[in-house]
Tab-separated table of C-alpha atoms and ligand atoms in Angstrom:
chain	number	residue	atom	x	y	z
A	459	MET	CA	0.000	0.000	0.000
A	460	PHE	CA	1.197	3.468	-0.815
A	461	TRP	CA	1.211	4.867	2.651
A	462	ASN	CA	4.077	2.579	3.589
A	463	LEU	CA	5.831	2.134	0.245
A	464	PRO	CA	9.601	2.465	0.451
A	465	SER	CA	10.661	5.762	-1.093
A	466	SER	CA	12.839	4.000	-3.700
A	467	LEU	CA	9.680	2.589	-5.270
A	468	LEU	CA	8.042	5.985	-5.317
A	469	LEU	CA	10.999	7.344	-7.245
A	470	ILE	CA	10.700	4.627	-9.866
A	471	GLY	CA	7.048	5.507	-10.339
A	472	THR	CA	7.860	9.154	-10.836
A	473	ALA	CA	10.603	8.397	-13.345
A	474	ILE	CA	8.344	6.221	-15.474
A	475	THR	CA	5.732	8.890	-15.799
A	476	ALA	CA	8.246	11.623	-16.497
A	477	ALA	CA	9.529	9.491	-19.382
A	478	ALA	CA	6.034	9.502	-20.838
A	479	ALA	CA	5.746	13.281	-20.730
A	480	ALA	CA	5.416	13.996	-24.423
A	481	ALA	CA	2.256	11.916	-24.741
A	482	ALA	CA	0.185	13.900	-22.337
A	483	ILE	CA	-1.231	16.903	-24.063
A	484	ASP	CA	-3.202	15.710	-27.048
A	485	PRO	CA	-4.744	12.263	-26.522
A	486	SER	CA	-4.874	11.704	-30.261
A	487	ALA	CA	-1.302	12.736	-31.002
A	488	GLU	CA	1.402	10.408	-32.210
A	489	SER	CA	4.447	10.565	-29.969
A	490	LEU	CA	7.506	8.632	-28.991
A	491	TYR	CA	5.715	7.223	-25.968
A	492	SER	CA	2.068	6.695	-26.891
A	493	ARG	CA	0.656	6.316	-30.364
A	494	CYS	CA	-3.030	7.187	-30.189
A	495	SER	CA	-5.889	7.247	-32.641
A	496	ASP	CA	-9.575	8.027	-32.466
A	497	VAL	CA	-11.775	4.994	-33.022
A	498	SER	CA	-15.518	4.424	-33.201
A	499	PHE	CA	-17.473	1.229	-32.540
A	500	LYS	CA	-20.954	0.467	-33.851
A	501	VAL	CA	-22.634	-1.698	-31.246
A	502	SER	CA	-26.000	-3.440	-31.456
A	503	THR	CA	-27.234	-4.806	-28.176
A	504	THR	CA	-30.096	-5.360	-25.759
A	505	SER	CA	-30.246	-4.828	-22.021
A	506	GLN	CA	-32.704	-5.398	-19.233
A	507	ASN	CA	-33.227	-1.909	-17.808
A	508	VAL	CA	-35.137	-0.791	-14.741
A	509	LYS	CA	-38.566	0.798	-15.141
A	510	PHE	CA	-39.697	3.465	-12.714
A	511	ALA	CA	-43.237	3.742	-11.397
A	512	PHE	CA	-43.389	7.551	-11.293
A	513	PRO	CA	-41.079	9.079	-13.931
A	514	PRO	CA	-40.789	12.871	-14.178
A	515	ASP	CA	-42.123	14.894	-17.094
A	516	PRO	CA	-39.138	14.828	-19.488
A	517	ASN	CA	-39.737	18.515	-20.339
A	518	ASN	CA	-39.962	19.752	-16.749
A	519	GLU	CA	-36.548	20.395	-15.195
A	520	THR	CA	-38.010	20.923	-11.720
A	521	GLN	CA	-39.580	17.480	-11.755
A	522	ILE	CA	-36.412	15.940	-13.195
A	523	LEU	CA	-34.215	17.388	-10.442
A	524	GLU	CA	-36.713	16.386	-7.726
A	525	PHE	CA	-36.742	12.851	-9.135
A	526	ASN	CA	-32.935	12.831	-9.103
A	527	ARG	CA	-32.826	14.062	-5.508
A	528	ARG	CA	-35.007	11.111	-4.498
A	529	SER	CA	-32.757	8.726	-6.475
A	530	LEU	CA	-29.768	9.907	-4.471
A	531	THR	CA	-31.265	8.279	-1.392
A	532	LEU	CA	-30.917	5.061	-3.484
A	533	THR	CA	-34.449	3.831	-2.694
A	534	GLY	CA	-36.531	6.998	-3.136
A	535	ASN	CA	-37.991	6.134	-6.550
A	536	PRO	CA	-40.111	2.992	-6.636
A	537	GLN	CA	-39.352	0.623	-9.499
A	538	ASN	CA	-41.989	-1.101	-11.563
A	539	GLY	CA	-40.247	-4.103	-13.080
A	540	THR	CA	-37.813	-4.067	-15.970
A	541	GLN	CA	-37.972	-3.537	-19.700
A	542	LEU	CA	-35.792	-4.668	-22.584
A	543	ILE	CA	-33.948	-1.852	-24.334
A	544	SER	CA	-32.454	-2.547	-27.769
A	545	GLY	CA	-30.541	-0.358	-30.119
A	546	THR	CA	-27.540	0.301	-32.295
A	547	PHE	CA	-25.138	2.755	-30.696
A	548	ASN	CA	-22.031	4.622	-31.819
A	549	ILE	CA	-19.327	4.500	-29.181
A	550	ASP	CA	-16.261	6.687	-29.659
A	551	GLY	CA	-12.932	5.968	-28.074
A	552	VAL	CA	-9.248	6.732	-28.135
A	553	TYR	CA	-6.913	3.785	-28.663
A	554	CYS	CA	-3.249	4.144	-27.624
A	555	ARG	CA	-0.396	1.739	-28.333
A	556	PRO	CA	2.888	1.363	-26.467
A	557	PRO	CA	6.049	2.889	-27.872
A	558	PRO	CA	7.683	0.791	-30.589
A	559	THR	CA	10.760	-0.031	-28.558
A	560	GLY	CA	11.710	-0.849	-25.025
A	561	VAL	CA	8.593	-2.834	-24.227
A	562	ARG	CA	8.496	-6.458	-23.201
A	563	ALA	CA	6.900	-8.551	-25.930
A	564	ARG	CA	4.719	-10.612	-23.616
A	565	ASP	CA	2.607	-7.561	-22.839
A	566	ASP	CA	1.815	-6.932	-26.465
A	567	ASP	CA	-1.383	-8.931	-26.216
A	568	VAL	CA	-2.960	-7.042	-23.313
A	569	LEU	CA	-5.541	-4.284	-23.781
A	570	GLU	CA	-6.851	-2.117	-20.953
A	571	ILE	CA	-10.405	-0.873	-21.513
A	572	LEU	CA	-10.849	2.377	-19.580
A	573	VAL	CA	-14.382	3.349	-18.534
A	574	HIS	CA	-15.025	6.766	-16.943
A	575	GLY	CA	-17.352	7.725	-14.084
A	576	ILE	CA	-20.220	10.206	-13.864
A	577	THR	CA	-19.777	13.728	-15.232
A	578	TYR	CA	-16.581	12.670	-17.007
A	579	ASN	CA	-15.824	11.233	-20.414
A	580	LYS	CA	-12.886	9.448	-22.051
A	581	SER	CA	-10.731	12.569	-21.580
A	582	LEU	CA	-10.430	11.656	-17.897
A	583	TRP	CA	-7.892	9.003	-18.884
A	584	SER	CA	-5.705	11.471	-20.780
A	585	GLY	CA	-5.679	13.640	-17.654
A	586	LEU	CA	-7.971	16.208	-19.328
A	587	GLY	CA	-4.818	17.190	-21.226
A	588	LEU	CA	-3.348	18.702	-18.035
A	589	GLY	CA	-0.008	16.934	-18.000
A	590	ALA	CA	1.854	13.632	-18.119
A	591	ARG	CA	1.402	12.990	-14.415
A	592	TYR	CA	-2.330	12.525	-14.950
A	593	ASP	CA	-2.219	10.607	-18.242
A	594	TRP	CA	-3.285	6.991	-17.725
A	595	HIS	CA	-2.663	6.105	-21.372
A	596	ALA	CA	0.930	7.330	-21.259
A	597	GLY	CA	1.634	5.561	-17.960
A	598	ALA	CA	0.131	2.276	-19.159
A	599	ASN	CA	1.687	2.462	-22.629
A	600	ALA	CA	5.114	3.070	-21.096
A	601	ARG	CA	4.660	-0.251	-19.258
A	602	GLY	CA	3.747	-2.081	-22.472
A	603	TYR	CA	-0.021	-2.121	-22.135
A	604	HIS	CA	-2.371	-1.006	-24.914
A	605	THR	CA	-5.243	1.233	-23.804
A	606	LEU	CA	-8.721	2.009	-25.134
A	607	ALA	CA	-10.737	4.720	-23.362
A	608	ILE	CA	-14.378	4.881	-24.432
A	609	ASP	CA	-17.062	7.525	-24.093
A	610	ARG	CA	-20.001	5.793	-22.499
A	611	LEU	CA	-23.285	6.172	-24.398
A	612	THR	CA	-24.531	9.834	-24.498
A	613	HIS	CA	-21.209	11.180	-23.113
A	614	GLY	CA	-18.166	12.814	-24.688
A	615	THR	CA	-18.178	12.913	-28.462
A	616	ASN	CA	-20.737	10.149	-28.910
A	617	PRO	CA	-23.239	11.593	-31.362
A	618	GLN	CA	-26.351	10.008	-29.866
A	619	HIS	CA	-28.279	11.275	-26.858
A	620	PRO	CA	-30.903	8.614	-26.162
A	621	GLU	CA	-33.735	9.085	-23.682
A	622	PRO	CA	-31.946	9.616	-20.341
A	623	LEU	CA	-34.116	7.770	-17.805
A	624	ASP	CA	-35.324	4.507	-19.343
A	625	VAL	CA	-32.486	4.014	-21.851
A	626	VAL	CA	-29.188	5.397	-20.519
A	627	GLN	CA	-28.698	3.200	-17.453
A	628	GLY	CA	-25.712	1.221	-16.194
A	629	GLN	CA	-27.196	-2.040	-17.400
A	630	LEU	CA	-27.053	-0.832	-21.012
A	631	HIS	CA	-23.457	0.384	-20.556
A	632	VAL	CA	-22.554	-3.106	-19.308
A	633	GLU	CA	-23.989	-4.760	-22.428
A	634	ILE	CA	-22.274	-2.236	-24.709
A	635	VAL	CA	-18.908	-2.897	-23.061
A	636	HIS	CA	-19.572	-6.632	-23.365
A	637	GLU	CA	-20.158	-6.319	-27.119
A	638	ILE	CA	-17.008	-4.242	-27.554
A	639	ILE	CA	-14.957	-6.819	-25.660
A	640	MET	CA	-16.425	-9.644	-27.778
A	641	ALA	CA	-15.615	-7.763	-30.978
A	642	ILE	CA	-12.024	-7.171	-29.850
A	643	ARG	CA	-11.432	-10.695	-28.541
A	644	ASN	CA	-12.805	-12.333	-31.676
A	645	ASN	CA	-11.536	-9.545	-33.940
A	646	THR	CA	-14.845	-9.433	-35.761
A	647	ARG	CA	-15.700	-6.776	-38.326
A	648	ASN	CA	-17.171	-4.598	-35.544
A	649	ASN	CA	-13.723	-4.268	-33.984
A	650	ALA	CA	-12.589	-0.691	-34.592
A	651	LEU	CA	-8.982	-1.454	-33.561
A	652	ASP	CA	-6.851	-2.835	-36.357
A	653	ARG	CA	-6.082	-6.029	-34.402
A	654	GLY	CA	-7.561	-8.371	-31.800
A	655	PHE	CA	-6.457	-8.929	-28.214
A	656	SER	CA	-6.676	-12.107	-26.175
A	657	LYS	CA	-6.170	-10.490	-22.773
A	658	ILE	CA	-8.525	-7.767	-21.604
A	659	VAL	CA	-8.070	-5.707	-18.451
A	660	TYR	CA	-11.197	-3.813	-17.437
A	661	VAL	CA	-10.310	-0.521	-15.726
A	662	GLY	CA	-13.135	1.572	-14.290
A	663	HIS	CA	-13.394	4.762	-12.316
A	664	SER	CA	-16.306	5.262	-9.879
A	665	PHE	CA	-19.553	4.491	-11.791
A	666	GLY	CA	-17.277	2.913	-14.405
A	667	SER	CA	-16.097	0.541	-11.652
A	668	GLN	CA	-19.677	-0.275	-10.709
A	669	ILE	CA	-20.219	-1.122	-14.375
A	670	GLY	CA	-17.149	-3.383	-14.092
A	671	GLN	CA	-18.622	-5.056	-11.029
A	672	THR	CA	-21.856	-5.791	-12.932
A	673	LEU	CA	-19.922	-6.894	-16.026
A	674	GLY	CA	-18.153	-9.440	-13.814
A	675	HIS	CA	-21.535	-10.622	-12.596
A	676	LEU	CA	-23.283	-10.889	-15.983
A	677	HIS	CA	-20.298	-11.743	-18.208
A	678	PRO	CA	-17.682	-13.292	-15.931
A	679	ASN	CA	-15.349	-14.278	-18.783
A	680	ASP	CA	-15.092	-10.827	-20.362
A	681	ALA	CA	-12.282	-9.336	-18.253
A	682	ASP	CA	-9.098	-11.277	-17.461
A	683	VAL	CA	-8.437	-8.769	-14.693
A	684	SER	CA	-10.689	-6.097	-13.169
A	685	VAL	CA	-9.111	-2.888	-11.858
A	686	LEU	CA	-11.783	-0.892	-10.050
A	687	THR	CA	-10.684	2.603	-9.062
A	688	GLY	CA	-12.546	5.215	-7.001
A	689	TYR	CA	-14.727	2.385	-5.751
A	690	SER	CA	-15.834	0.244	-2.839
A	691	ALA	CA	-18.878	-1.849	-2.018
A	692	PHE	CA	-20.009	0.864	0.381
A	693	PRO	CA	-20.812	4.123	-1.419
A	694	ILE	CA	-21.334	6.992	1.024
A	695	ILE	CA	-24.402	8.311	-0.675
A	696	THR	CA	-24.946	11.127	1.856
A	697	THR	CA	-21.992	12.915	0.261
A	698	PHE	CA	-24.476	13.856	-2.463
A	699	ASP	CA	-26.810	15.530	0.051
A	700	ASN	CA	-24.767	18.685	-0.367
A	701	ILE	CA	-24.436	18.566	-4.150
A	702	SER	CA	-26.922	20.291	-6.400
A	703	PHE	CA	-27.555	19.276	-9.991
A	704	GLU	CA	-28.872	21.135	-13.002
A	705	SER	CA	-29.810	20.158	-16.540
A	706	ALA	CA	-26.702	20.422	-18.698
A	707	ALA	CA	-28.572	22.225	-21.469
A	708	THR	CA	-29.722	24.876	-18.963
A	709	PHE	CA	-26.324	25.268	-17.312
A	710	ARG	CA	-24.158	25.481	-20.425
A	711	PRO	CA	-26.617	25.890	-23.297
A	712	ARG	CA	-24.005	26.349	-25.953
A	713	HIS	CA	-21.892	23.339	-25.018
A	714	PHE	CA	-24.757	20.943	-24.225
A	715	HIS	CA	-27.164	22.274	-26.850
A	716	GLY	CA	-29.925	19.829	-27.735
A	717	GLN	CA	-29.257	17.347	-24.948
A	718	PRO	CA	-32.294	16.070	-23.039
A	719	LEU	CA	-33.034	17.762	-19.683
A	720	GLY	CA	-32.356	14.439	-17.954
A	721	ASN	CA	-28.653	14.830	-18.819
A	722	ILE	CA	-27.468	16.735	-15.758
A	723	VAL	CA	-24.296	18.318	-14.333
A	724	THR	CA	-22.943	19.632	-11.021
A	725	PRO	CA	-23.248	23.427	-11.419
A	726	ILE	CA	-21.463	24.565	-8.227
A	727	GLU	CA	-17.693	24.339	-8.347
A	728	ALA	CA	-17.028	24.210	-4.588
A	729	GLN	CA	-19.434	21.302	-4.194
A	730	ARG	CA	-17.884	19.348	-7.045
A	731	THR	CA	-14.352	19.939	-5.823
A	732	GLY	CA	-15.365	19.005	-2.268
A	733	ALA	CA	-16.772	15.655	-3.418
A	734	PHE	CA	-14.118	14.689	-5.987
A	735	TYR	CA	-10.873	16.128	-4.577
A	736	ALA	CA	-9.116	15.849	-1.210
A	737	GLY	CA	-5.614	15.791	0.205
A	738	ALA	CA	-2.781	16.612	-2.192
A	739	PHE	CA	-3.958	18.014	-5.517
A	740	ASP	CA	-3.478	21.046	-7.745
A	741	PRO	CA	-6.425	23.480	-7.353
A	742	ALA	CA	-5.917	24.483	-10.996
A	743	VAL	CA	-6.677	20.880	-11.990
A	744	ALA	CA	-9.881	20.822	-9.927
A	745	HIS	CA	-10.885	24.119	-11.543
A	746	ALA	CA	-10.207	22.844	-15.063
A	747	ASP	CA	-12.130	19.679	-14.177
A	748	PHE	CA	-15.180	21.785	-13.244
A	749	LEU	CA	-14.972	23.890	-16.410
A	750	ALA	CA	-14.784	20.785	-18.600
A	751	GLU	CA	-17.295	18.557	-16.848
A	752	ASP	CA	-19.489	16.178	-18.821
A	753	THR	CA	-22.952	14.903	-17.869
A	754	VAL	CA	-24.628	12.115	-15.895
A	755	THR	CA	-28.124	10.921	-16.775
A	756	ILE	CA	-30.951	10.631	-14.265
A	757	GLY	CA	-31.282	6.977	-15.358
A	758	GLU	CA	-27.645	6.228	-14.489
A	759	ILE	CA	-28.250	7.511	-10.960
A	760	ALA	CA	-31.774	6.131	-10.507
A	761	ALA	CA	-30.876	2.564	-11.549
A	762	LEU	CA	-27.658	2.494	-9.530
A	763	ILE	CA	-29.252	0.641	-6.637
A	764	THR	CA	-29.910	-2.347	-8.915
A	765	MET	CA	-26.255	-2.509	-9.965
A	766	ILE	CA	-24.936	-2.110	-6.427
A	767	SER	CA	-27.119	-4.922	-5.146
A	768	SER	CA	-26.305	-7.317	-8.014
A	769	GLY	CA	-22.715	-7.761	-6.767
A	770	GLY	CA	-19.822	-9.276	-8.704
A	771	GLY	CA	-21.324	-12.777	-8.579
A	772	GLY	CA	-19.447	-15.471	-10.451
A	773	TYR	CA	-16.376	-13.434	-11.438
A	774	ARG	CA	-13.356	-15.707	-10.898
A	775	LYS	CA	-10.423	-13.641	-12.159
A	776	PRO	CA	-8.146	-11.209	-10.257
A	777	VAL	CA	-9.621	-7.998	-8.841
A	778	LEU	CA	-7.638	-4.909	-7.814
A	779	VAL	CA	-9.485	-2.100	-6.029
A	780	VAL	CA	-7.749	1.297	-5.990
A	781	THR	CA	-9.363	3.975	-3.837
A	782	GLY	CA	-7.989	7.101	-2.186
A	783	VAL	CA	-7.953	7.127	1.610
A	784	GLU	CA	-9.804	10.462	1.455
A	785	ASP	CA	-12.347	9.458	-1.198
A	786	ALA	CA	-15.510	11.179	0.102
A	787	ILE	CA	-17.790	8.821	-1.825
A	788	PHE	CA	-16.181	5.387	-1.361
A	789	CYS	CA	-13.809	5.437	1.636
A	790	THR	CA	-13.275	7.154	4.964
A	791	PRO	CA	-9.998	8.310	6.471
A	792	PRO	CA	-7.814	7.460	8.322
A	793	ALA	CA	-6.061	4.710	6.360
A	794	ALA	CA	-6.965	1.986	8.841
A	795	VAL	CA	-10.683	2.702	8.428
A	796	CYS	CA	-10.436	2.944	4.638
A	797	ALA	CA	-8.490	-0.346	4.674
A	798	SER	CA	-11.313	-2.065	6.532
A	799	ILE	CA	-13.844	-0.770	3.964
A	800	LEU	CA	-11.742	-1.996	1.043
A	801	ALA	CA	-11.053	-5.333	2.735
A	802	ALA	CA	-14.787	-5.839	3.290
A	803	THR	CA	-15.411	-5.045	-0.398
A	804	LYS	CA	-13.886	-8.462	-1.189
A	805	ALA	CA	-17.268	-9.970	-0.269
A	806	ILE	CA	-18.628	-8.618	-3.587
A	807	PHE	CA	-16.278	-10.998	-5.424
A	808	PRO	CA	-16.429	-14.223	-3.410
A	809	LEU	CA	-14.871	-16.314	-6.208
A	810	ALA	CA	-12.136	-13.923	-7.384
A	811	SER	CA	-8.808	-15.766	-7.745
A	812	ILE	CA	-6.961	-12.772	-6.278
A	813	TYR	CA	-8.377	-9.788	-4.413
A	814	GLU	CA	-6.089	-6.908	-3.477
A	815	PHE	CA	-6.470	-3.219	-2.857
A	816	ILE	CA	-4.322	-0.103	-3.000
A	817	MET	CA	-5.094	3.067	-1.050
A	818	PRO	CA	-3.238	6.151	-2.291
A	819	GLU	CA	-2.727	8.487	0.665
A	820	SER	CA	-3.823	12.150	0.609
A	821	THR	CA	-6.025	11.322	-2.348
A	822	GLY	CA	-9.705	11.925	-3.019
A	823	HIS	CA	-12.256	10.442	-5.400
A	824	THR	CA	-10.918	11.384	-8.851
A	825	LEU	CA	-7.657	9.744	-7.989
A	826	SER	CA	-5.943	9.931	-11.380
A	827	LEU	CA	-6.098	13.753	-11.171
A	828	HIS	CA	-4.330	13.916	-7.793
A	829	TYR	CA	-0.582	14.287	-7.154
A	830	SER	CA	-0.408	10.578	-6.271
A	831	ALA	CA	-1.398	9.542	-9.836
A	832	PRO	CA	2.091	8.295	-10.853
A	833	GLU	CA	2.239	6.048	-7.771
A	834	THR	CA	-1.268	4.798	-8.506
A	835	LEU	CA	-0.277	3.933	-12.077
A	836	LYS	CA	2.831	2.186	-10.853
A	837	GLY	CA	0.907	0.149	-8.281
A	838	VAL	CA	-1.699	-0.910	-10.847
A	839	HIS	CA	0.888	-1.994	-13.418
A	840	ASP	CA	3.035	-3.808	-10.881
A	841	PHE	CA	-0.118	-5.765	-10.025
A	842	LEU	CA	-0.904	-6.439	-13.701
A	843	ASP	CA	2.671	-7.541	-14.431
A	844	ARG	CA	2.371	-9.995	-11.551
A	845	VAL	CA	-1.070	-11.498	-12.225
A	846	LEU	CA	-0.794	-11.651	-16.025
A	847	ARG	CA	2.563	-13.370	-15.966
B	1251	NAG	C1	-46.454	-0.878	-13.688
B	1251	NAG	O1	-46.335	-1.532	-14.929
B	1251	NAG	C2	-47.526	-2.150	-15.333
B	1251	NAG	C3	-47.220	-2.994	-16.567
B	1251	NAG	O2	-46.503	-2.224	-17.523
B	1251	NAG	C4	-48.580	-1.085	-15.598
B	1251	NAG	O3	-49.782	-1.685	-16.003
B	1251	NAG	C5	-48.807	-0.313	-14.301
B	1251	NAG	O4	-49.677	0.767	-14.545
B	1251	NAG	C6	-47.507	0.213	-13.772
B	1251	NAG	N1	-47.705	0.776	-12.442
B	1251	NAG	C7	-47.261	1.968	-12.104
B	1251	NAG	C8	-47.524	2.413	-10.698
B	1251	NAG	O5	-46.646	2.679	-12.888
B	1252	NAG	C1	-43.053	21.488	-13.469
B	1252	NAG	O1	-43.292	20.671	-12.354
B	1252	NAG	C2	-43.495	21.387	-11.165
B	1252	NAG	C3	-43.494	20.392	-10.014
B	1252	NAG	O2	-44.318	19.307	-10.312
B	1252	NAG	C4	-44.766	22.192	-11.286
B	1252	NAG	O3	-45.008	22.925	-10.099
B	1252	NAG	C5	-44.651	23.122	-12.467
B	1252	NAG	O4	-45.896	23.789	-12.692
B	1252	NAG	C6	-44.271	22.374	-13.719
B	1252	NAG	N1	-43.958	23.352	-14.759
B	1252	NAG	C7	-44.527	23.308	-15.946
B	1252	NAG	C8	-44.099	24.362	-16.916
B	1252	NAG	O5	-45.354	22.460	-16.242
B	1253	NAG	C1	-15.244	15.650	-22.467
B	1253	NAG	O1	-14.335	15.989	-21.428
B	1253	NAG	C2	-13.431	16.981	-21.780
B	1253	NAG	C3	-12.481	17.133	-20.632
B	1253	NAG	O2	-13.148	17.163	-19.414
B	1253	NAG	C4	-14.161	18.276	-22.083
B	1253	NAG	O3	-13.258	19.277	-22.485
B	1253	NAG	C5	-15.173	18.039	-23.175
B	1253	NAG	O4	-15.928	19.187	-23.358
B	1253	NAG	C6	-16.073	16.879	-22.783
B	1253	NAG	N1	-16.989	16.608	-23.868
B	1253	NAG	C7	-18.260	16.926	-23.792
B	1253	NAG	C8	-19.079	16.619	-24.994
B	1253	NAG	O5	-18.769	17.447	-22.819
B	1254	NAG	C1	-16.682	-14.607	-29.583
B	1254	NAG	O1	-16.038	-15.702	-28.989
B	1254	NAG	C2	-16.688	-16.197	-27.840
B	1254	NAG	C3	-15.831	-17.294	-27.250
B	1254	NAG	O2	-14.550	-16.816	-27.071
B	1254	NAG	C4	-18.058	-16.694	-28.198
B	1254	NAG	O3	-18.719	-17.133	-27.040
B	1254	NAG	C5	-18.847	-15.568	-28.825
B	1254	NAG	O4	-20.092	-16.032	-29.265
B	1254	NAG	C6	-18.097	-14.967	-29.991
B	1254	NAG	N1	-18.832	-13.811	-30.428
B	1254	NAG	C7	-18.857	-13.421	-31.689
B	1254	NAG	C8	-19.654	-12.187	-31.981
B	1254	NAG	O5	-18.267	-14.006	-32.547
B	1255	NAG	C1	-23.260	19.211	4.218
B	1255	NAG	O1	-22.867	20.540	4.450
B	1255	NAG	C2	-23.057	20.952	5.784
B	1255	NAG	C3	-22.773	22.435	5.874
B	1255	NAG	O2	-21.629	22.767	5.137
B	1255	NAG	C4	-22.137	20.105	6.676
B	1255	NAG	O3	-22.311	20.471	8.015
B	1255	NAG	C5	-22.497	18.638	6.510
B	1255	NAG	O4	-21.602	17.834	7.213
B	1255	NAG	C6	-22.451	18.243	5.049
B	1255	NAG	N1	-22.961	16.886	4.915
B	1255	NAG	C7	-22.344	15.950	4.216
B	1255	NAG	C8	-23.014	14.617	4.192
B	1255	NAG	O5	-21.313	16.141	3.609
């Protein structure tokens, strides 16, 4: 764990990320360290989504925000069964390859699929373009791992904005990720990368980790390893009591023009920073994060309870949980208390072949945008090197 790592190891972590510096700024740029390209998947799938008994009027923002407030208690909106949602969706991503030299060959067959949390998009994994320290692609590529960060449906540059309550729920994201993994593993014509991979590492942040948990439950053979960051089995939902939301199209009409009112954002910077950042971080990063925030849908939040309670079921492969000691949503300082929360999270994955956790110190929820990010990247890739051997 980071809080008692020998300092020699910390130095190695720093050096690796410094070496990847040139890759940080433009996630699509070719560089000596990462070679990235924009990709787009066309995915046809079906998911079993939750139906709500008393949905808000989709044109009434007041009702939408009241509905969302009730969802944040996790049980405030009664469900009325499920419904099948089918569709064909365009999912954009950025795919980055390791540098051509200096990488061990055995890693050449491993792809990390990076899935962002709420109010972020795939840019999270390139550190919002704020520097090498925060660039997951560059850190992973420098260790020989390929990376694919996707925009979940309705987020980032994805052109479609489906109905936000019934359609855009975690369950549908899980099935979309499943189809993408199938296409890559089998290298079918729906694979937007120019090659297949036989080893897939699922890497999630926050809601992206909860999607990973459910993926492990519904499709236990999809991920060879699951790395769940900004996550535990015990979300502290009261943290959201003090966070207001607003429809994205109302808050930033130019940027979010045409998006349904059920696509919402956190409009108050101090609240967002208080929930997502803690300990050692650059205030300029938290500010840039606020200015560039993406959306969350009211369906993603409302159906969360179903994903949390479904657990990680029959997933039998290695699991690594990575959560900041000061994560206001998924852990509680001091380190000993956070450690007990992350240790208890193992119960979600009773059959996992390996279960370990890492707790970066002085680190809040959006851990890859904190000063500890290079150590986090090092810890994750040391784990992957070990379990994928
Ligand atoms: C629940 O769903 C059933 C079947 O679709 C419908 O008949 C009923 O009116 C719904 N109840 C509520 C409270 O929405
Ligand atoms: C929106 O919903 C609120 C709360 O139900 C209601 O008071 C208000 O009249 C509605 N506004 C419109 C324009 O229908
Ligand atoms: C995706 O995130 C980046 C960085 O946070 C931001 O600049 C961009 O505007 C976001 N995209 C959308 C469509 O909101
Ligand atoms: C891909 O391969 C898996 C087995 O590895 C198989 O179960 C699945 O049906 C295949 N999917 C496609 C779309 O070919
Ligand atoms: C909400 O904010 C109030 C006032 O700032 C504070 O006393 C309280 O602890 C906060 N609650 C949570 C759950 O963060």
